[in-house]
Tab-separated table of C-alpha atoms in Angstrom:
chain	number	residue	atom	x	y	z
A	488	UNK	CA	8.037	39.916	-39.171
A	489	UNK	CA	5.945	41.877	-36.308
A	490	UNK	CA	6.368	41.488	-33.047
A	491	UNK	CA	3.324	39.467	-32.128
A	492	UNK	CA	3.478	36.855	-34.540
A	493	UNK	CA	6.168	35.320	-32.008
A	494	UNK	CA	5.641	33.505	-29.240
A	495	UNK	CA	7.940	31.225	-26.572
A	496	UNK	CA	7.880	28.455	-25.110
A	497	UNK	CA	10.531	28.143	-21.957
A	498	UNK	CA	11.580	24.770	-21.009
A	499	UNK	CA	12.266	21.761	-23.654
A	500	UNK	CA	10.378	19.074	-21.915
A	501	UNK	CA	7.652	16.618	-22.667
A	502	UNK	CA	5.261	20.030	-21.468
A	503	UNK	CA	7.024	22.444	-23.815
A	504	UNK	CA	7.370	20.249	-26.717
A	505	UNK	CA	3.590	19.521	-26.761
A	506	UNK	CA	3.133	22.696	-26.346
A	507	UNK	CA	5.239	24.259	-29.087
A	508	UNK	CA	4.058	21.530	-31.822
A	509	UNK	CA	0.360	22.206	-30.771
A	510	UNK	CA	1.380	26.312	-31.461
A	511	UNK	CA	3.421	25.618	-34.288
A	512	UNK	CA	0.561	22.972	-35.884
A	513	UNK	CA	-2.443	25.248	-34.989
A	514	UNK	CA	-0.855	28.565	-36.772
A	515	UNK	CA	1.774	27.872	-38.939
A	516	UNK	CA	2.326	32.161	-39.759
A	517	UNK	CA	3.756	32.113	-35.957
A	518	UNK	CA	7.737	32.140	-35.341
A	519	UNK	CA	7.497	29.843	-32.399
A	520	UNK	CA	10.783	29.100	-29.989
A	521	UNK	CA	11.278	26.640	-27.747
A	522	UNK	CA	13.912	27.776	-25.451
A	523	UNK	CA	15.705	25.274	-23.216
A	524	UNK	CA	18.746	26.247	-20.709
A	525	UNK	CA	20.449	23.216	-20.687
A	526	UNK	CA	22.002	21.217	-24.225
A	527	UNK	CA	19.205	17.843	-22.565
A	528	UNK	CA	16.287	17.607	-24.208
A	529	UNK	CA	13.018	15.736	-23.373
A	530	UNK	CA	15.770	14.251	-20.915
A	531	UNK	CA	12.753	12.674	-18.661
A	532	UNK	CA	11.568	11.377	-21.284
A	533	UNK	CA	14.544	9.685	-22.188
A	534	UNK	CA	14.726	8.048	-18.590
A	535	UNK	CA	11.056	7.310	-18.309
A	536	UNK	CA	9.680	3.868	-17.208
A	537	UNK	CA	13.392	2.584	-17.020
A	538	UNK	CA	14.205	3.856	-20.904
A	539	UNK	CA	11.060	2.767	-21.946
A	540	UNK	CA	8.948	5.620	-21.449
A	541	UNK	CA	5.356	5.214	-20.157
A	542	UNK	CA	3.762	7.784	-21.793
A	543	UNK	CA	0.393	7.787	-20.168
A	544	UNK	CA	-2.595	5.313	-18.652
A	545	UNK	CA	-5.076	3.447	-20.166
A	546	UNK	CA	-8.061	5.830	-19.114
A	547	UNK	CA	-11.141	6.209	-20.976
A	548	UNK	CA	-12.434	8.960	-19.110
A	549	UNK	CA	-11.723	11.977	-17.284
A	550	UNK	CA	-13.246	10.656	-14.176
A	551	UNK	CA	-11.065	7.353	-14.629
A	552	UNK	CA	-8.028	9.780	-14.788
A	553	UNK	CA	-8.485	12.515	-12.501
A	554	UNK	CA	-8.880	9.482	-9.338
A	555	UNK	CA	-4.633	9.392	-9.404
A	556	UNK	CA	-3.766	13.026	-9.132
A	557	UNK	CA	-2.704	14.201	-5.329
A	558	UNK	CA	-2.978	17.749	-6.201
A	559	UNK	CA	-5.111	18.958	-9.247
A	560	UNK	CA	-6.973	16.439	-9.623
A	561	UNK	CA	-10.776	18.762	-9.598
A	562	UNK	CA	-9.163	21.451	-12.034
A	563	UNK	CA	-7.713	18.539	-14.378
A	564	UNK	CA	-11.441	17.349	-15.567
A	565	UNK	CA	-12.042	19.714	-17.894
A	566	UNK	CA	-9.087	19.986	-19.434
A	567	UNK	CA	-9.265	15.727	-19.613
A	568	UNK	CA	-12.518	16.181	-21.728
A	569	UNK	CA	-10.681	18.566	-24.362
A	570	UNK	CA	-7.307	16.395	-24.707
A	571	UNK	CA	-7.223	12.940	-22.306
A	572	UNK	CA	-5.008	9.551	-22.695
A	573	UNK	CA	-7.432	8.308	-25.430
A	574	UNK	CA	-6.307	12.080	-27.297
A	575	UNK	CA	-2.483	11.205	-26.660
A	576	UNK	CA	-2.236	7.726	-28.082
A	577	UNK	CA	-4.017	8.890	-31.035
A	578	UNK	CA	-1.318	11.613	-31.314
A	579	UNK	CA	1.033	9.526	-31.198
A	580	UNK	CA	-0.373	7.139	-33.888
A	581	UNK	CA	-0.890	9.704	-36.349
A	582	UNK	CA	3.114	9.960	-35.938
A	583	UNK	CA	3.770	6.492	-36.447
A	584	UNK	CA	4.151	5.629	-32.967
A	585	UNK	CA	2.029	2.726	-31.502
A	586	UNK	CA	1.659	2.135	-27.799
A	587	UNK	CA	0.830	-0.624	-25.986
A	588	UNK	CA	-0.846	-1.565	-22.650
A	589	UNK	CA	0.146	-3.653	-19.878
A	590	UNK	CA	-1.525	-5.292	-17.058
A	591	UNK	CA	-1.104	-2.444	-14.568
A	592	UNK	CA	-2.825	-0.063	-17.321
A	593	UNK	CA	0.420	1.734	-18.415
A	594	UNK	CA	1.044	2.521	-21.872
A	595	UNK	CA	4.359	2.381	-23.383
A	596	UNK	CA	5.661	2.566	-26.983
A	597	UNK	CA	5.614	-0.833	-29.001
A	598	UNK	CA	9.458	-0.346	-29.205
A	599	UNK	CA	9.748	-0.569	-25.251
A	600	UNK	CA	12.324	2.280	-26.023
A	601	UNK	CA	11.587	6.011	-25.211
A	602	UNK	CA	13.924	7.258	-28.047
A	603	UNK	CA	10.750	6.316	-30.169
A	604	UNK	CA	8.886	9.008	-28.384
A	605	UNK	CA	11.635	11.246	-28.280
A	606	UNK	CA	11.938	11.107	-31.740
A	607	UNK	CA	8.748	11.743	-32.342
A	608	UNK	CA	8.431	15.007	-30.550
A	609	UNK	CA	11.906	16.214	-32.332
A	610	UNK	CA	10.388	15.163	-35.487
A	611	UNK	CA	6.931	16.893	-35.062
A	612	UNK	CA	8.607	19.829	-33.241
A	613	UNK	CA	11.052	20.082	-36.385
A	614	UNK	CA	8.366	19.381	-38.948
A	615	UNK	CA	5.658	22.042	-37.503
A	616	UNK	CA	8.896	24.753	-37.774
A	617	UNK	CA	9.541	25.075	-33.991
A	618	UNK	CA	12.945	26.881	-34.264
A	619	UNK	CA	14.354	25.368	-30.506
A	620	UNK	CA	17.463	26.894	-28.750
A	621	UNK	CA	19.316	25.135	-26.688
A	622	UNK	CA	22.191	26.124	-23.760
A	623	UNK	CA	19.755	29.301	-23.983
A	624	UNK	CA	17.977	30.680	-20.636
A	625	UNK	CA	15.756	33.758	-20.124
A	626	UNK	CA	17.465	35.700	-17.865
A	627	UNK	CA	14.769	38.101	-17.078
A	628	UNK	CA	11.386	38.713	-18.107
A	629	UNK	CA	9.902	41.879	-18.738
A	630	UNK	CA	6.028	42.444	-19.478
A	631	UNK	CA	5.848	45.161	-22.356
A	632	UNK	CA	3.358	48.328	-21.935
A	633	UNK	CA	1.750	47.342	-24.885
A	634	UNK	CA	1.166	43.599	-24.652
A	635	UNK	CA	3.633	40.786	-24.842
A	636	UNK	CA	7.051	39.786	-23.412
A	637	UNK	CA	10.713	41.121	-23.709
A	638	UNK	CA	12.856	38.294	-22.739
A	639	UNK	CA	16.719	38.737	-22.433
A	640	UNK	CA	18.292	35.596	-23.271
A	641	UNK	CA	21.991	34.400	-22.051
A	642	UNK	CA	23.538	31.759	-23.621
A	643	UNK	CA	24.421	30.074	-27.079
A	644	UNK	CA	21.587	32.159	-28.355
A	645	UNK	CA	22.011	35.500	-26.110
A	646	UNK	CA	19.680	38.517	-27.582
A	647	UNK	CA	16.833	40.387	-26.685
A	648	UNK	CA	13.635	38.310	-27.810
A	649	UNK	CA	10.084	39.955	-27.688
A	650	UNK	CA	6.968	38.075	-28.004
A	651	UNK	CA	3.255	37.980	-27.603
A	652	UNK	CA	2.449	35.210	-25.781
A	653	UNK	CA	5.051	33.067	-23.531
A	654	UNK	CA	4.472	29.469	-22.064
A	655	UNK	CA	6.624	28.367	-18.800
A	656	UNK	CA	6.988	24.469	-19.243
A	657	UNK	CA	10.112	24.398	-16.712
A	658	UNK	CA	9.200	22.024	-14.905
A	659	UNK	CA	9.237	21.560	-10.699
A	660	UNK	CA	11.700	22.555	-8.396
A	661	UNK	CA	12.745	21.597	-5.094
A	662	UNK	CA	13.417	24.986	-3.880
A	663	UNK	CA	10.622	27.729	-3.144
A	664	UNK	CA	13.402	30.451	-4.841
A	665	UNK	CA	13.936	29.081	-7.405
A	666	UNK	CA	9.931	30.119	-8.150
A	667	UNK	CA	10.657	33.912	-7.287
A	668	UNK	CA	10.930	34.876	-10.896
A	669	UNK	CA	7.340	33.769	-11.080
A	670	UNK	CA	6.505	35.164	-8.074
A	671	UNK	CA	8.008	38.685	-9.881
A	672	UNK	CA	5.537	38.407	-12.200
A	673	UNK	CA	2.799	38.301	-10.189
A	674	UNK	CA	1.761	34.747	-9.178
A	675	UNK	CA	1.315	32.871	-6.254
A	676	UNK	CA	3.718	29.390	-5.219
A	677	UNK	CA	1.904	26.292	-3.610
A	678	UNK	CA	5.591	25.691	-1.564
A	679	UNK	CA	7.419	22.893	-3.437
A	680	UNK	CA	8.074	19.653	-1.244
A	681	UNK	CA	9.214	16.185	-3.099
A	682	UNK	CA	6.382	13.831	-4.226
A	683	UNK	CA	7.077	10.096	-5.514
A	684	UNK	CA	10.142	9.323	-3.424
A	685	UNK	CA	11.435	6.215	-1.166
A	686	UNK	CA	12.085	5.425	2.183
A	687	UNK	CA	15.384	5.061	3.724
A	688	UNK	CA	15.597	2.786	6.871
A	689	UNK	CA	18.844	2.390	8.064
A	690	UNK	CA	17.800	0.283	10.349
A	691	UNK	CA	15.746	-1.856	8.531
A	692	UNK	CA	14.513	-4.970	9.761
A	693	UNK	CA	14.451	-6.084	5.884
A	694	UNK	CA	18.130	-4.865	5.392
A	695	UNK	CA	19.167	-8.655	4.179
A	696	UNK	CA	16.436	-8.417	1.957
A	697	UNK	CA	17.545	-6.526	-1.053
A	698	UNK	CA	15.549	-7.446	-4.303
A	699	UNK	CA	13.350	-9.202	-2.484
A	700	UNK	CA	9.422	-7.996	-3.498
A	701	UNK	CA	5.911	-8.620	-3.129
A	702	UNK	CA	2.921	-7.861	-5.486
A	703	UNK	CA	0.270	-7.031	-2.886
A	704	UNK	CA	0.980	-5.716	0.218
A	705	UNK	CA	-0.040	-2.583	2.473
A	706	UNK	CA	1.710	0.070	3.558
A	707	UNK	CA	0.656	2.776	6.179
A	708	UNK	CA	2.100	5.313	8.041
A	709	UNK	CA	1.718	4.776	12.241
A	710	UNK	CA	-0.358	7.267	13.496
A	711	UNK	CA	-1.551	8.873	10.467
A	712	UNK	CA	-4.477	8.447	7.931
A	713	UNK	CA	-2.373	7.621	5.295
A	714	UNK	CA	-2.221	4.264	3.374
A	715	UNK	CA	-1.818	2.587	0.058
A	716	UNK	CA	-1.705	-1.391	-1.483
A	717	UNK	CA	0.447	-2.419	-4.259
A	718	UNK	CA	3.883	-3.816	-4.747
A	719	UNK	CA	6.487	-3.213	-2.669
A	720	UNK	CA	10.356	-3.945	-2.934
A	721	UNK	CA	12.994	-4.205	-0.122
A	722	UNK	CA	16.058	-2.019	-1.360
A	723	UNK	CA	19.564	-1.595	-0.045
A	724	UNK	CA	18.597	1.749	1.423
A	725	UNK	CA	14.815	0.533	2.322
A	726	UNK	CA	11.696	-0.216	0.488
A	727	UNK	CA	10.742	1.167	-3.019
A	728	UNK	CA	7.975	-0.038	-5.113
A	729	UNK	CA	4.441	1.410	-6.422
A	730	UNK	CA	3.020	1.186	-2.923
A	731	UNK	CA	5.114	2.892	-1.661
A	732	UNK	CA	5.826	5.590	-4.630
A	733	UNK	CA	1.960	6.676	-4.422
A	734	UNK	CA	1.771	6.927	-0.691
A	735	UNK	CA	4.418	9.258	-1.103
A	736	UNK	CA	2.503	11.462	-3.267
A	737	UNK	CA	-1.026	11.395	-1.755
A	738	UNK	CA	1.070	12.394	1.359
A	739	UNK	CA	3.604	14.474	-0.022
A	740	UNK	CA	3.014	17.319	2.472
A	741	UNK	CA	2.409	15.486	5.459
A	742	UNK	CA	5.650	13.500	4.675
A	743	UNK	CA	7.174	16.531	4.028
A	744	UNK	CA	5.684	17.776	7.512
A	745	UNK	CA	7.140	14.767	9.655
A	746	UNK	CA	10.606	15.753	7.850
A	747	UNK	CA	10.836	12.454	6.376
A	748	UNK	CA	10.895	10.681	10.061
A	749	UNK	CA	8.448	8.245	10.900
A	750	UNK	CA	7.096	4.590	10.954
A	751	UNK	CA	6.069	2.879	8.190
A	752	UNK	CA	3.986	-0.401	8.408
A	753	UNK	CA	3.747	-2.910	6.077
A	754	UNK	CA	1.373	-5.829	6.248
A	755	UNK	CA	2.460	-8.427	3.903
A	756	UNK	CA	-1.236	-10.019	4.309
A	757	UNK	CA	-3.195	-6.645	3.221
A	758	UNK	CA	-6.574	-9.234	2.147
A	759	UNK	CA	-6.202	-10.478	6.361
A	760	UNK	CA	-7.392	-9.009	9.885
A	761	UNK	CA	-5.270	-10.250	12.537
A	762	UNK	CA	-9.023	-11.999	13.531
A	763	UNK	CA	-9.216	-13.854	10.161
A	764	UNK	CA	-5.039	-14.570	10.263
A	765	UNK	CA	-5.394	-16.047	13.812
A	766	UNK	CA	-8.224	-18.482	12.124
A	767	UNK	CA	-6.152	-19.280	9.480
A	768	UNK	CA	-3.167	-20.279	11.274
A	769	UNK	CA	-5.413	-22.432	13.712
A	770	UNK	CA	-7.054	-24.397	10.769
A	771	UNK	CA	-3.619	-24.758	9.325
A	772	UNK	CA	-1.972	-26.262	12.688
A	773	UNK	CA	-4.481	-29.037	12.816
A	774	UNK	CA	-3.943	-29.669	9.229
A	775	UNK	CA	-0.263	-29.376	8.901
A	776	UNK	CA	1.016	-29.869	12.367
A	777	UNK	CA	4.120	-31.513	11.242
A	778	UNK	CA	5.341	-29.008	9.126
A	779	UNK	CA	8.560	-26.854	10.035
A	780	UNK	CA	7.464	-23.314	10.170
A	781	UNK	CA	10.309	-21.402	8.942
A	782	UNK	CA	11.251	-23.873	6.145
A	783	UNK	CA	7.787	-23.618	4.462
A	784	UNK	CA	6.547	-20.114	3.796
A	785	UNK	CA	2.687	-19.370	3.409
A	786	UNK	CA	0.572	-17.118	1.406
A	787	UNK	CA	3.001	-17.090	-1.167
A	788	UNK	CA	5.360	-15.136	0.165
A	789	UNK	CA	9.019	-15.524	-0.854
A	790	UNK	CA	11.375	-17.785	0.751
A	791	UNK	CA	13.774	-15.071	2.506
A	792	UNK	CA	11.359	-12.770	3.581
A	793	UNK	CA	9.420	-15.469	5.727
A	794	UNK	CA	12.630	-16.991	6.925
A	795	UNK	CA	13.337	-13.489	7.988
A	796	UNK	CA	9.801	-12.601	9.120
A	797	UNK	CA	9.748	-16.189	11.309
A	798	UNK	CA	13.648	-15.364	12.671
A	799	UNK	CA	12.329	-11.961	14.349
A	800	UNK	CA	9.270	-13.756	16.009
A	801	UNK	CA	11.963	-16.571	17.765
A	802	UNK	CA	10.933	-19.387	15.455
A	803	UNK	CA	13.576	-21.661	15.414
A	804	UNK	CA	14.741	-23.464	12.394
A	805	UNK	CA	13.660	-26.927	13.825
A	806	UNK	CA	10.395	-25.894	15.065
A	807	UNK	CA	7.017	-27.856	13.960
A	808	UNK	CA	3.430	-25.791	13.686
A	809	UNK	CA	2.223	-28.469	16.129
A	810	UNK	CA	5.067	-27.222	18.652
A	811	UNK	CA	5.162	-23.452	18.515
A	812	UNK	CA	3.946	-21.769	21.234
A	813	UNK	CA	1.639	-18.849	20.715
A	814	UNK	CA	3.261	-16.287	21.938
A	815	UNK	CA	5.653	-17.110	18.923
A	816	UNK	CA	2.666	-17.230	17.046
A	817	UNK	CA	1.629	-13.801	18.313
A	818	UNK	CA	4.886	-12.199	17.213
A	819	UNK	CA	4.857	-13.495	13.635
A	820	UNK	CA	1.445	-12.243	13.012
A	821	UNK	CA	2.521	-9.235	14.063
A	822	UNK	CA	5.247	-9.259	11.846
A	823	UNK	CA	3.171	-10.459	8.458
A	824	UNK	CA	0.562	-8.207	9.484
A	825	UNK	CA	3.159	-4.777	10.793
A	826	UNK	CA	6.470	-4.993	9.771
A	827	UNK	CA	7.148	-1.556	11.540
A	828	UNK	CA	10.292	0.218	9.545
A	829	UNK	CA	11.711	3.224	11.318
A	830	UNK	CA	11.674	5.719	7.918
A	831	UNK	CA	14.312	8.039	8.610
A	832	UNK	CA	14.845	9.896	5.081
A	833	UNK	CA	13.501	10.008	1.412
A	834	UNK	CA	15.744	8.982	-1.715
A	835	UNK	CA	14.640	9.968	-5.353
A	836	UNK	CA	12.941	7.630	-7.637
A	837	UNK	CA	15.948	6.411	-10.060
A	838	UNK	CA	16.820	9.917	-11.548
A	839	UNK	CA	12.928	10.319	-11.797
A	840	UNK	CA	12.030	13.968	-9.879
A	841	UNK	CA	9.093	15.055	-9.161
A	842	UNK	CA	7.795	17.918	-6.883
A	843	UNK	CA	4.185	18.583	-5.284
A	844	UNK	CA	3.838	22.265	-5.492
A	845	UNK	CA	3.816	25.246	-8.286
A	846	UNK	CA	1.851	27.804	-9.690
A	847	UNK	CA	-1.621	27.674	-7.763
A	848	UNK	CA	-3.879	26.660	-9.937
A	849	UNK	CA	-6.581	29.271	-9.090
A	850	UNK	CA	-4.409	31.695	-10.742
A	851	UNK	CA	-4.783	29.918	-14.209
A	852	UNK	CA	-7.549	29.599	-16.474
A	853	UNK	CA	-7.479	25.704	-16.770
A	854	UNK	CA	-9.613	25.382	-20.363
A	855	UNK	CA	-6.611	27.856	-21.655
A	856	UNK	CA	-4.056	27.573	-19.358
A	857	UNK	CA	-3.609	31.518	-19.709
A	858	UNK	CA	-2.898	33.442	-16.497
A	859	UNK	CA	-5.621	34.947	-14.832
A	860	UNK	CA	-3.057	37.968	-13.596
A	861	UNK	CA	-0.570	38.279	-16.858
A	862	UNK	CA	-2.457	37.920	-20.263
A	863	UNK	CA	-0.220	36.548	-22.879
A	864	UNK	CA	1.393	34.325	-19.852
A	865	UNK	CA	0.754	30.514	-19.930
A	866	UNK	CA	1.682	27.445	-17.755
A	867	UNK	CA	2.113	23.962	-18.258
A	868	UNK	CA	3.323	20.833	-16.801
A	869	UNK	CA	5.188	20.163	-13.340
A	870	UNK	CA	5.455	23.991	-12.787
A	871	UNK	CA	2.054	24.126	-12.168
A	872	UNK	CA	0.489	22.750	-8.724
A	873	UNK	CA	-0.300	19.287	-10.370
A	874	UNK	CA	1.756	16.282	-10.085
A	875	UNK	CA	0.338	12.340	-10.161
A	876	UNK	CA	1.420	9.119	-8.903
A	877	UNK	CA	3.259	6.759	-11.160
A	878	UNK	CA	1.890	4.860	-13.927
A	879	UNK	CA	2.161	7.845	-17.153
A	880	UNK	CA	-0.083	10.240	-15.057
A	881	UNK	CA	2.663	13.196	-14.810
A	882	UNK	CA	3.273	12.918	-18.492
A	883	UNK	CA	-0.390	12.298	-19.206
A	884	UNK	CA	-1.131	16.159	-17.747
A	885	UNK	CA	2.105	17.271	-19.544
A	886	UNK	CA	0.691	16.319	-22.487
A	887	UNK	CA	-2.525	17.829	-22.342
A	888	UNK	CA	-1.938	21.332	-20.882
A	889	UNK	CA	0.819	21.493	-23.184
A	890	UNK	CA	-1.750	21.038	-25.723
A	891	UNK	CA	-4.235	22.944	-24.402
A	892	UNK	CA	-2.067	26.158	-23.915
A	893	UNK	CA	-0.221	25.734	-27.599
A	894	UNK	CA	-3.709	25.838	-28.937
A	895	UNK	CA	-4.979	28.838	-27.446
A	896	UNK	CA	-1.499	30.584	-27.869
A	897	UNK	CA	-1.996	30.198	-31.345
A	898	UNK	CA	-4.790	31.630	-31.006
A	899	UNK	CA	-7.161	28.418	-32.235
A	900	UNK	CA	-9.920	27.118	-30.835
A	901	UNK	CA	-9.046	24.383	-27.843
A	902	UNK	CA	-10.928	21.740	-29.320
């Protein structure tokens, strides 16, 4: 078979898979490979959404979309228009593979079990002719005078493999050298710092808390612009929850900056100025006078937390609205309104990883997802300077420059 009738895809994620079925569909004369260095794959797949993998967000439009990307979020439009979440769930139900949505607008499989998906990518992958190596990695990469790749692969499958057209789908990584084989081949590294992470607080306020959550609060970061509203959940280490997953990402570098070390403040009332809570509290004195304050939480809040909440502004257990004295009063609505928690270190989402950084993106051609420096070289997924916050964005651009660069490595039209 000539040389150029092979191509490679490097990394057997939800990225390379796309992209190798997308190849392998598009052009079925090409000997495609899908080359991954470890014996895991799809493996965040597998762990996705707690095991039940949320493969992307209810989105009707690019515009919709691009509004919950950190970084890439401009070059992501177009390539939304050509392959977007309404594209992926129809992929998947041409499979057999019906998804779902729930209230927060993720999508998972009707199954609630990511083996559905996974088995749906080894199936298509398998059926389209994909030939996939596993325990296999390319040791070094060599661009050939005459177009085309000469990879020398260690490993289970150790040989020297040339091809026309290669597609990195490796995914992120935490360390800037472990880039420097893409750097050797002429591109350009947006420096890799963690994205979608928790806070540790040792010294929590909250520490007695654990499991304890809230579906709307606010959390922002003292002395900076940065903010979000959502859940939140007090952990053993901290707080975790959506809020505060996707105001790690929008300020991923900054965070990253501050080395982790700062204050975070929550305001379990995000719908309240301390104005309108003072006015509140006022209209429920004269109303409720009687009432012991720390026995009988307000705005819905959960028992421990506003035991805890009314403990740390000196309420006493035996203490009546009617009878607390406003300086008490002062402290607890500084408390519902800025719990301050001294951050002082990140911890992964579950065994979820995710980095902000990658290939810059002005180096790519985004409708092919070609190289603008190496022809023949193509990117996709977390390698690239794109990551999202959580709710099936990450996989959602996985999916579709994995698409887009199978397609046009197959030489078919991106459409």
């Amino acid at each position: 078979m000539n040389d150029k009738e092979v191509v490679a895809i490097l990394g057997g994620g939800a990225a390379g898979f796309f992209g190798a079925i997308a190849c392998a569909e598009a052009n079925p004369h090409l000997r495609v490979y899908l080359i991954e260095k470890t014996g895991k794959l799809l493996s965040k797949v597998r762990i996705s959404g707690g095991g039940r993998c949320n493969v992307t967000h209810a989105a009707d439009t690019p515009a919709q979309l691009v509004q919950h990307y950190p970084r890439g979020a401009k070059q992501l439009k177009e390539p939304f228009k050509q392959f977007g979440a309404v594209d992926t769930v129809r992929w998947f139900e041409r499979r057999g593979v019906r998804l779902k949505t729930e209230a927060d607008g993720r999508m998972f499989p009707v199954t609630d079990s990511s083996e559905t998906i996974v088995q749906a990518l080894l199936t298509a992958a398998d059926k389209a002719g994909v030939r996939i190596l596993t325990h296999t990695t390319a040791e070094y990469i060599t661009t050939l005078p005459t177009g085309g790749f000469r990879l020398h692969l260690t490993g289970t499958h150790a040989q020297e493999l040339e091809v026309a057209r290669l597609l990195i789908a490796t995914g992120g990584a935490p360390k800037a050298a472990q880039y420097d084989w893409l750097r050797a081949l002429g591109h350009t590294i947006a420096e890799p710092v963690p994205s979608l992470f928790t806070f540790n607080v040792p010294e929590s306020p909250l520490r007695d808390l654990p499991g304890v959550s809230v579906p709307h609060a606010r959390v922002r970061i003292a002395g900076e612009k940065l903010e979000y509203e959502g859940p939140i959940l007090v952990t053993h280490w901290g707080v975790s929850g959506p809020a505060v997953l996707k105001l790690s990402a929008w300020g991923a570098r900054r965070l990253h900056e501050l080395a982790h070390r700062h204050t975070a403040l929550v305001s379990w009332l995000p719908t309240h100025t301390e104005d309108s809570l003072r006015q509140w509290l006022l209209d429920f004195r004269g109303q409720h006078g009687k009432k012991l304050v720390a026995s009988n939480p307000l705005f819905g809040l959960p028992q421990r937390l506003w035991r805890t909440l009314t403990e740390q502004a000196g309420i006493g257990a035996e203490v009546k609205w009617n009878e607390l004295p406003i300086k008490s009063q002062n402290r607890l609505i500084e408390g519902l309104l800025r719990t301050a928690l001294p951050v002082q270190g990140k911890t992964t989402y579950k065994d979820e990883f995710v980095t902000c950084g990658g290939v810059v993106l002005g180096e790519v051609d985004m409708k092919t997802m070609q190289s603008r420096r190496v022809p023949g070289l193509y990117f996709a997924g977390e390698v690239l300077d794109i990551d999202g916050i959580t709710g099936g964005f990450n996989f959602q651009a996985a999916w579709t420059t994995g698409y887009l660069a199978g397609r046009a490595m197959a030489d078919a039209p991106t459409v």
